Coordinates of C-alpha atoms in Angstrom, one line a residue:
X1 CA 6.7 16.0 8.1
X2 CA 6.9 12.8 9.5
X3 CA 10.8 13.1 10.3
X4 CA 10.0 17.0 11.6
X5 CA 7.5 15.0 13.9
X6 CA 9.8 12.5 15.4
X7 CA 13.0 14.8 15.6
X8 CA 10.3 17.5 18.1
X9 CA 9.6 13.7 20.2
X10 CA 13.2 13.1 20.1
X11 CA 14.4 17.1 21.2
X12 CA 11.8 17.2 24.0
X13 CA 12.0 13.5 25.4
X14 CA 16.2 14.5 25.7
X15 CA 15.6 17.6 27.6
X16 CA 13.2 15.7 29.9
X17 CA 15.3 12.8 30.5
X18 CA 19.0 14.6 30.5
X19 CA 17.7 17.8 32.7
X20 CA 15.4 16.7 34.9
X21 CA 14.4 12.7 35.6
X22 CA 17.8 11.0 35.4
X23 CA 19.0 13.6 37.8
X24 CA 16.0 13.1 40.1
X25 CA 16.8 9.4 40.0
X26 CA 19.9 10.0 41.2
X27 CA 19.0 12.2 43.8
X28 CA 20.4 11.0 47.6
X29 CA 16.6 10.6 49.0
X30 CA 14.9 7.6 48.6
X31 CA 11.6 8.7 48.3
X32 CA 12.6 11.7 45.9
X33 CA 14.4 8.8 43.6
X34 CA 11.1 6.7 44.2
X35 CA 9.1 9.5 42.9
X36 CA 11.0 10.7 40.1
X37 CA 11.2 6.7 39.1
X38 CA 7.0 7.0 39.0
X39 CA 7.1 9.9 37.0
X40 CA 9.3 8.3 34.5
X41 CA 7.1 5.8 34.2
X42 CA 4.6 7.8 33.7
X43 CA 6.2 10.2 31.1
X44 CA 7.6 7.3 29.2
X45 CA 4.2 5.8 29.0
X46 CA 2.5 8.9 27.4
X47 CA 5.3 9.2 25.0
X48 CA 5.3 5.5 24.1
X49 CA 1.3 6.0 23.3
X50 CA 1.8 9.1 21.3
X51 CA 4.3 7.6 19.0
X52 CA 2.3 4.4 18.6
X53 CA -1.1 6.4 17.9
X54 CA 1.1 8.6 15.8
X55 CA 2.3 5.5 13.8
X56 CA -0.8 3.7 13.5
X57 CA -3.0 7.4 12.2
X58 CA 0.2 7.4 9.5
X59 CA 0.0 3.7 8.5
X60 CA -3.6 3.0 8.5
X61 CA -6.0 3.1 5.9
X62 CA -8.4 5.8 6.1
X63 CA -10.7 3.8 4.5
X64 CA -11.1 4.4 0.8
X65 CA -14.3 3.3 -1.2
X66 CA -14.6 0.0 -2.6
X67 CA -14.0 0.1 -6.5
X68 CA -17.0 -2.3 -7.2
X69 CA -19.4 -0.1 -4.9
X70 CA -22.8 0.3 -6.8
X71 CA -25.6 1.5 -4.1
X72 CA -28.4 1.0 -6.4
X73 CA -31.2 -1.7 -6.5
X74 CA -34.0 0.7 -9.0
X75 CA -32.2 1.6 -11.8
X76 CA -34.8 4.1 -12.5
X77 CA -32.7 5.5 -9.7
X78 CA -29.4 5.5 -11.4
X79 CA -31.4 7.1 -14.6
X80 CA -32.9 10.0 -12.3
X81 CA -29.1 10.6 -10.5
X82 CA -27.1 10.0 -13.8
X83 CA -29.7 13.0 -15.5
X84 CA -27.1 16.1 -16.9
X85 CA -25.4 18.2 -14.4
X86 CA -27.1 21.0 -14.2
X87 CA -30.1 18.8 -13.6
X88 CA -29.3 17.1 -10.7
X89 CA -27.8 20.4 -9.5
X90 CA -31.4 21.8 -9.7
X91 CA -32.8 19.1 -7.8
X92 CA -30.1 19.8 -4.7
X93 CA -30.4 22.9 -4.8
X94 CA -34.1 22.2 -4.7
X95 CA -33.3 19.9 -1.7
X96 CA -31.0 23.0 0.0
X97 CA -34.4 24.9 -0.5
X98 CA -36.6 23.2 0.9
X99 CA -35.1 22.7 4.2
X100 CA -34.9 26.5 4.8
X101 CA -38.3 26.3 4.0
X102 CA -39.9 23.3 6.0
X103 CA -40.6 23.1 9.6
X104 CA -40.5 20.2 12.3
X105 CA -44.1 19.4 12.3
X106 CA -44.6 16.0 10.9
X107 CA -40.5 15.4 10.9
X108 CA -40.9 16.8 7.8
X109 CA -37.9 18.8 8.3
X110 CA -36.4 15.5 9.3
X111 CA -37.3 14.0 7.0
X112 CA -35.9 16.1 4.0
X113 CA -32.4 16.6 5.8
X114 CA -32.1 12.6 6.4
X115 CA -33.0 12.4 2.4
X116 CA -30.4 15.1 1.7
X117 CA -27.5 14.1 3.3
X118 CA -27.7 10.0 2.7
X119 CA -27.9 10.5 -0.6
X120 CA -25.2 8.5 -2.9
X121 CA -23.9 10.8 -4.9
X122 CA -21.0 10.4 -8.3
X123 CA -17.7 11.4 -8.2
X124 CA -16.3 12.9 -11.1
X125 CA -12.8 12.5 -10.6
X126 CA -12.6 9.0 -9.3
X127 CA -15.9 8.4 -12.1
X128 CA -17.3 6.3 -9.7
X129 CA -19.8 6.3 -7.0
X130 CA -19.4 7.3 -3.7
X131 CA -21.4 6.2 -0.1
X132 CA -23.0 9.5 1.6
X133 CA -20.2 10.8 4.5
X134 CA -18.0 10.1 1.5
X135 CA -15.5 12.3 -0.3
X136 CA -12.8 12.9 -2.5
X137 CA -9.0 13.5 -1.2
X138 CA -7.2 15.1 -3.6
X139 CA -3.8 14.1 -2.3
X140 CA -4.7 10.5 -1.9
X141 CA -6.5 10.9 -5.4
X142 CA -9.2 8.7 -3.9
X143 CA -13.0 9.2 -2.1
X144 CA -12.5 8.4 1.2
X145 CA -15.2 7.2 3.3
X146 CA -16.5 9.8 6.2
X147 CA -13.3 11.5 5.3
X148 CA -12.3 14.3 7.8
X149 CA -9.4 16.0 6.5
X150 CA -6.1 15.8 5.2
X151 CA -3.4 16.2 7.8
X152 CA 0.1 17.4 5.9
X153 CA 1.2 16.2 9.8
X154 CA 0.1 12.8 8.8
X155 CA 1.2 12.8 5.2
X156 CA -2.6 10.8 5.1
X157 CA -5.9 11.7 4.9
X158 CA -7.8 11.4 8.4
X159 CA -10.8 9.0 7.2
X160 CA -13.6 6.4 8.7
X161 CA -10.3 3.5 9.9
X162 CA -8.1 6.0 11.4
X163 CA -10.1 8.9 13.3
X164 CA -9.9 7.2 16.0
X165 CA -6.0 6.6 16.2
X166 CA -6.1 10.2 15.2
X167 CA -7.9 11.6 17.9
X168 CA -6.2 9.5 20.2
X169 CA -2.6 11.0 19.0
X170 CA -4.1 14.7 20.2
X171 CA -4.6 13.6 23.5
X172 CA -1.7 11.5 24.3
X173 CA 0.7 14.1 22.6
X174 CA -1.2 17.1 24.5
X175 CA -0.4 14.8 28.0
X176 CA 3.0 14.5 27.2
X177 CA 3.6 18.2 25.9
X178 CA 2.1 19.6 29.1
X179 CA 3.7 16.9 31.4
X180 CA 7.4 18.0 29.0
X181 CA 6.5 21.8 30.0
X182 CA 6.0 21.2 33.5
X183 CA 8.5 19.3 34.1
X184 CA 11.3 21.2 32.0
X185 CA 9.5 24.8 33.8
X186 CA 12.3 24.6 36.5
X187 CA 15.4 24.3 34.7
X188 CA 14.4 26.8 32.4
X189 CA 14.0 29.0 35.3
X190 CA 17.7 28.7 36.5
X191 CA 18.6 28.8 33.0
X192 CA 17.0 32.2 32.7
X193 CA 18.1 33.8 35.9
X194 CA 21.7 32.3 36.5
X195 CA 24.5 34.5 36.0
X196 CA 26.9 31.4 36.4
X197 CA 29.1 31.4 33.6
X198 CA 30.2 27.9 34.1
X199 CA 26.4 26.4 33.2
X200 CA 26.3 24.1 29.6
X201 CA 24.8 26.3 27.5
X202 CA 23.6 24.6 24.6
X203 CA 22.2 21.6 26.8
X204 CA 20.0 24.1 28.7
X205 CA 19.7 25.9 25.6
X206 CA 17.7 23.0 24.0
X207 CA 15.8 22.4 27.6
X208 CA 14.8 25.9 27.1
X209 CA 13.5 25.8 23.3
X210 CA 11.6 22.2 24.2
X211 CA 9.8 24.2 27.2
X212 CA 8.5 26.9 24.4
X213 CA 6.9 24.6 21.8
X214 CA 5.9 22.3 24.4
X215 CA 3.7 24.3 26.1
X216 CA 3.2 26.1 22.8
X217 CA 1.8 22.8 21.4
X218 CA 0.0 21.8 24.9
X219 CA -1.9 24.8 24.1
X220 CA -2.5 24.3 20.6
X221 CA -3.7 20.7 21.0
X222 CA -6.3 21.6 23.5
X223 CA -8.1 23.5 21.1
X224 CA -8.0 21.1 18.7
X225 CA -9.3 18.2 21.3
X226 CA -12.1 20.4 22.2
X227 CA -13.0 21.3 18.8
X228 CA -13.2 17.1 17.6
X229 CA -15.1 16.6 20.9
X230 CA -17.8 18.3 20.1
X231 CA -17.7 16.9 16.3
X232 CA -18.1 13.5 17.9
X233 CA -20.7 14.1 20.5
X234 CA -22.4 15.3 17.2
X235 CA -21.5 12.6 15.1
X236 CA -20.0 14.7 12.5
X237 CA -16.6 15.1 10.2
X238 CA -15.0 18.7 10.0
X239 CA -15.7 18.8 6.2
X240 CA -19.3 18.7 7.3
X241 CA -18.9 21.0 10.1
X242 CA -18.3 23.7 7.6
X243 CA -20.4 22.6 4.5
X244 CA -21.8 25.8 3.2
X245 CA -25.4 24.4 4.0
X246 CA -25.6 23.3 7.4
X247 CA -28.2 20.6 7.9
X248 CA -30.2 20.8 11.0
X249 CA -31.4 18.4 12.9
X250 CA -28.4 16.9 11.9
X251 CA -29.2 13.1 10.3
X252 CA -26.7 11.1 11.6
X253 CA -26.8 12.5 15.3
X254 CA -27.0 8.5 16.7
X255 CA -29.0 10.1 19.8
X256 CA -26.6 11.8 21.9
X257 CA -23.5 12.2 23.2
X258 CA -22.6 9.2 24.5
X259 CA -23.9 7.1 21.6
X260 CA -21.6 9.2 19.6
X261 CA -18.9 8.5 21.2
X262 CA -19.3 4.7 20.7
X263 CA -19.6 5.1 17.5
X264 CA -16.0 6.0 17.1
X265 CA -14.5 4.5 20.0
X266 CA -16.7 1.1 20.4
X267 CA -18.5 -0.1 23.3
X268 CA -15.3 -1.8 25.0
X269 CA -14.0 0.7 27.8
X270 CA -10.7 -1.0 27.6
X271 CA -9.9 -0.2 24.0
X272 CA -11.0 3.4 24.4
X273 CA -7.3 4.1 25.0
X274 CA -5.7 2.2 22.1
X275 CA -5.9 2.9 19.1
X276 CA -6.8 0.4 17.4
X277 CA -10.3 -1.4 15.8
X278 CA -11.7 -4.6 16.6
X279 CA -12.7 -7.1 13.5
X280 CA -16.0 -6.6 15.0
X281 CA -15.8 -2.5 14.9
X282 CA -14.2 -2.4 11.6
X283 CA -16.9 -4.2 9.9
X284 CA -19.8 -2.0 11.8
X285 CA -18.7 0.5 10.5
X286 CA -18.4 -0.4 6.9
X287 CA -21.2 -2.1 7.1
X288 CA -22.9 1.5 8.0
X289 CA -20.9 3.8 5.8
X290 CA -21.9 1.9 2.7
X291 CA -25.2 1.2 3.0
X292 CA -27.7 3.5 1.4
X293 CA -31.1 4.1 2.7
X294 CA -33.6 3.0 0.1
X295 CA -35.8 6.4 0.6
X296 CA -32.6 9.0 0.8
X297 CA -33.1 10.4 -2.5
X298 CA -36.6 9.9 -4.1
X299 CA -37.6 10.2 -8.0
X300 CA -38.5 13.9 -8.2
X301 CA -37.4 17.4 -7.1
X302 CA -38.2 17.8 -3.5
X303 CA -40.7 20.1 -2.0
X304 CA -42.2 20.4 1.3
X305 CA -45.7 19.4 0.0
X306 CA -44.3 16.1 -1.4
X307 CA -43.3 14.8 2.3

C-alpha cells in the first residue's frame, strides 16, 4: 500500500507539473509566469508536507505499552481484578449498569463513568497489563496506547506518537488533492471537448484520470477531517467513538475544545503544522496515558448507592 500511495503522488504531481505549471511558467506574460511560479511554490509545498507527514505516520511508533508496566500500588487490587473471568465480567457489566442507571446529581454519574473508563484492565493476548485508552492491535500483535485504528494505508497502527502526523497527512493530502483538481479542471476540459486528432492522448489521458481521484479523494478526505475533528474537540479515539457502551459525560473531555486540541497538537502554534512531537510533548503524554487514577476501579461491584 505504501508503493500504491506514492505511485497516486507521483501520477498526480506529473499531470500537474507536465499540463499545467511548467507551461504557465513558460507563458510570454510576465506576471502570468510570476503567478504560475507562486503557485508552484505553493503546490510543491503542500505535496512536500503530505509526503513528509505520510512518512513520519508510517515510521513512527504508535506508541506500544511498556513491557514492565504494572499500575498497581494495593495488591488487594491486583487480587480483586485478577478474580475469574466471568467475575470481573460481572462487575463491568455491573459498572455498564449502573451508569444507565445514575443521574448527575452529586457527579455521581461522573463519577462512575471516570471509574469505568480509567480502569487498568489485562490483556489476554499480550498477558500483560494495559493503561486505560489502551488496546490491543492485532496486526502489530501489540496493545497500543490510546490506539485509534489500524490504517492498511499506513501498513501501522494509528496510536498515542503518531495521531498527530496522521491527522496532519489528511489535511495536507486533502489541500493538495483539491489544489491537483483544480488546477488539472481545465485541461481536462479541452481534453474532453477537442475534436483535434493531433492532441497526445495518453499524456492528457493520465491528466484526466489524476483529475477523477483527485477530486475523488478531495472529497473523501473531507469527511474523514471532519469526522477526527470532532473526535479531538472530544478528546476521544474512533475505537471509543463506537464502543458499544457509550460513556457520557465523557471522562477524558480536558474541558473543551480548545484544550482538546492541545492535547494532540501542544501548546506551540508553530508546530501545529509539523508533524512532529517535542521531547517535552512526548513525555506529557506518556506521562498521562500510563498513569492510573488511584480511585478508577474500587474493591467491590459498583452501584449507585456506593458513590
Amino acid at each position: 500500500m505504501v508503493g500504491m500511495v506514492f505511485f497516486l503522488i507521483c501520477v498526480a504531481n506529473y499531470a500537474v507539473w507536465r499540463h499545467v505549471l511548467i507551461p504557465g511558467m513558460g507563458d510570454v506574460n510576465i506576471l502570468t509566469q510570476l503567478g504560475y511560479a507562486i503557485m508552484s511554490f505553493m503546490y510543491g509545498s503542500c505535496v512536500a508536507m503530505l509526503v513528509w507527514c505520510y512518512i513520519r505516520t508510517v515510521l513512527d511508533s504508535p506508541g506500544e505499552v511498556p513491557s514492565a508496566w504494572y499500575p498497581f500500588e494495593d495488591e488487594s487490587q491486583r487480587q480483586y481484578l485478577q478474580h475469574d473471568d466471568g467475575y470481573r465480567k460481572s462487575v463491568l457489566e455491573g459498572y455498564a449498569q449502573a451508569l444507565e442507571q445514575a443521574t448527575p446529581t452529586d457527579g455521581s454519574k461522573f463519577q462512575l463513568a471516570y471509574m469505568y473508563a480509567t480502569r487498568p484492565r489485562w490483556c489476554k493476548k499480550c498477558r500483560k497489563w494495559k493503561p486505560p485508552r489502551s488496546h490491543h492491535c492485532s496486526m502489530m500483535n501489540e496493545c497500543v496506547l490510546r490506539m485509534d485504528h489500524y490504517c492498511v494505508w499506513m501498513v501501522n497502527t494509528i496510536g498515542m506518537l503518531n495521531y498527530k502526523s496522521f491527522v496532519l497527512f489528511l489535511v495536507w493530502a486533502c489541500i493538495a488533492c483539491i489544489m491537483s483538481a483544480v488546477l488539472l479542471f481545465k485541461p481536462c476540459v479541452a481534453f474532453v471537448t477537442s475534436t483535434s486528432s493531433i492532441l497526445p492522448v495518453w499524456p492528457l489521458l493520465i491528466s484526466f484520470m489524476s483529475f477523477v481521484f483527485t477530486a475523488s479523494f478531495s472529497l473523501a478526505l473531507i469527511g474523514f477531517i471532519v469526522m477526527h475533528w470532532n473526535l479531538i474537540a472530544k478528546n476521544m479515539t474512533t475505537i471509543e467513538a463506537y464502543e458499544k457502551v457509550p460513556i457520557t459525560p465523557w471522562p477524558h473531555d480536558k474541558g473543551g475544545w480548545r484544550e482538546n486540541f492541545f492535547d494532540v497538537f501542544g501548546r506551540d502554534p508553530y508546530g501545529w503544522c509539523l508533524p512532529i512531537l517535542s521531547t517535552k510533548e512526548r513525555q506529557r503524554l506518556l506521562e498521562e496515558s500510563l498513569h492510573v487514577p488511584a480511585n478508577s476501579l474500587p474493591l467491590y461491584p459498583p452501584t449507585t448507592a456506593h458513590v
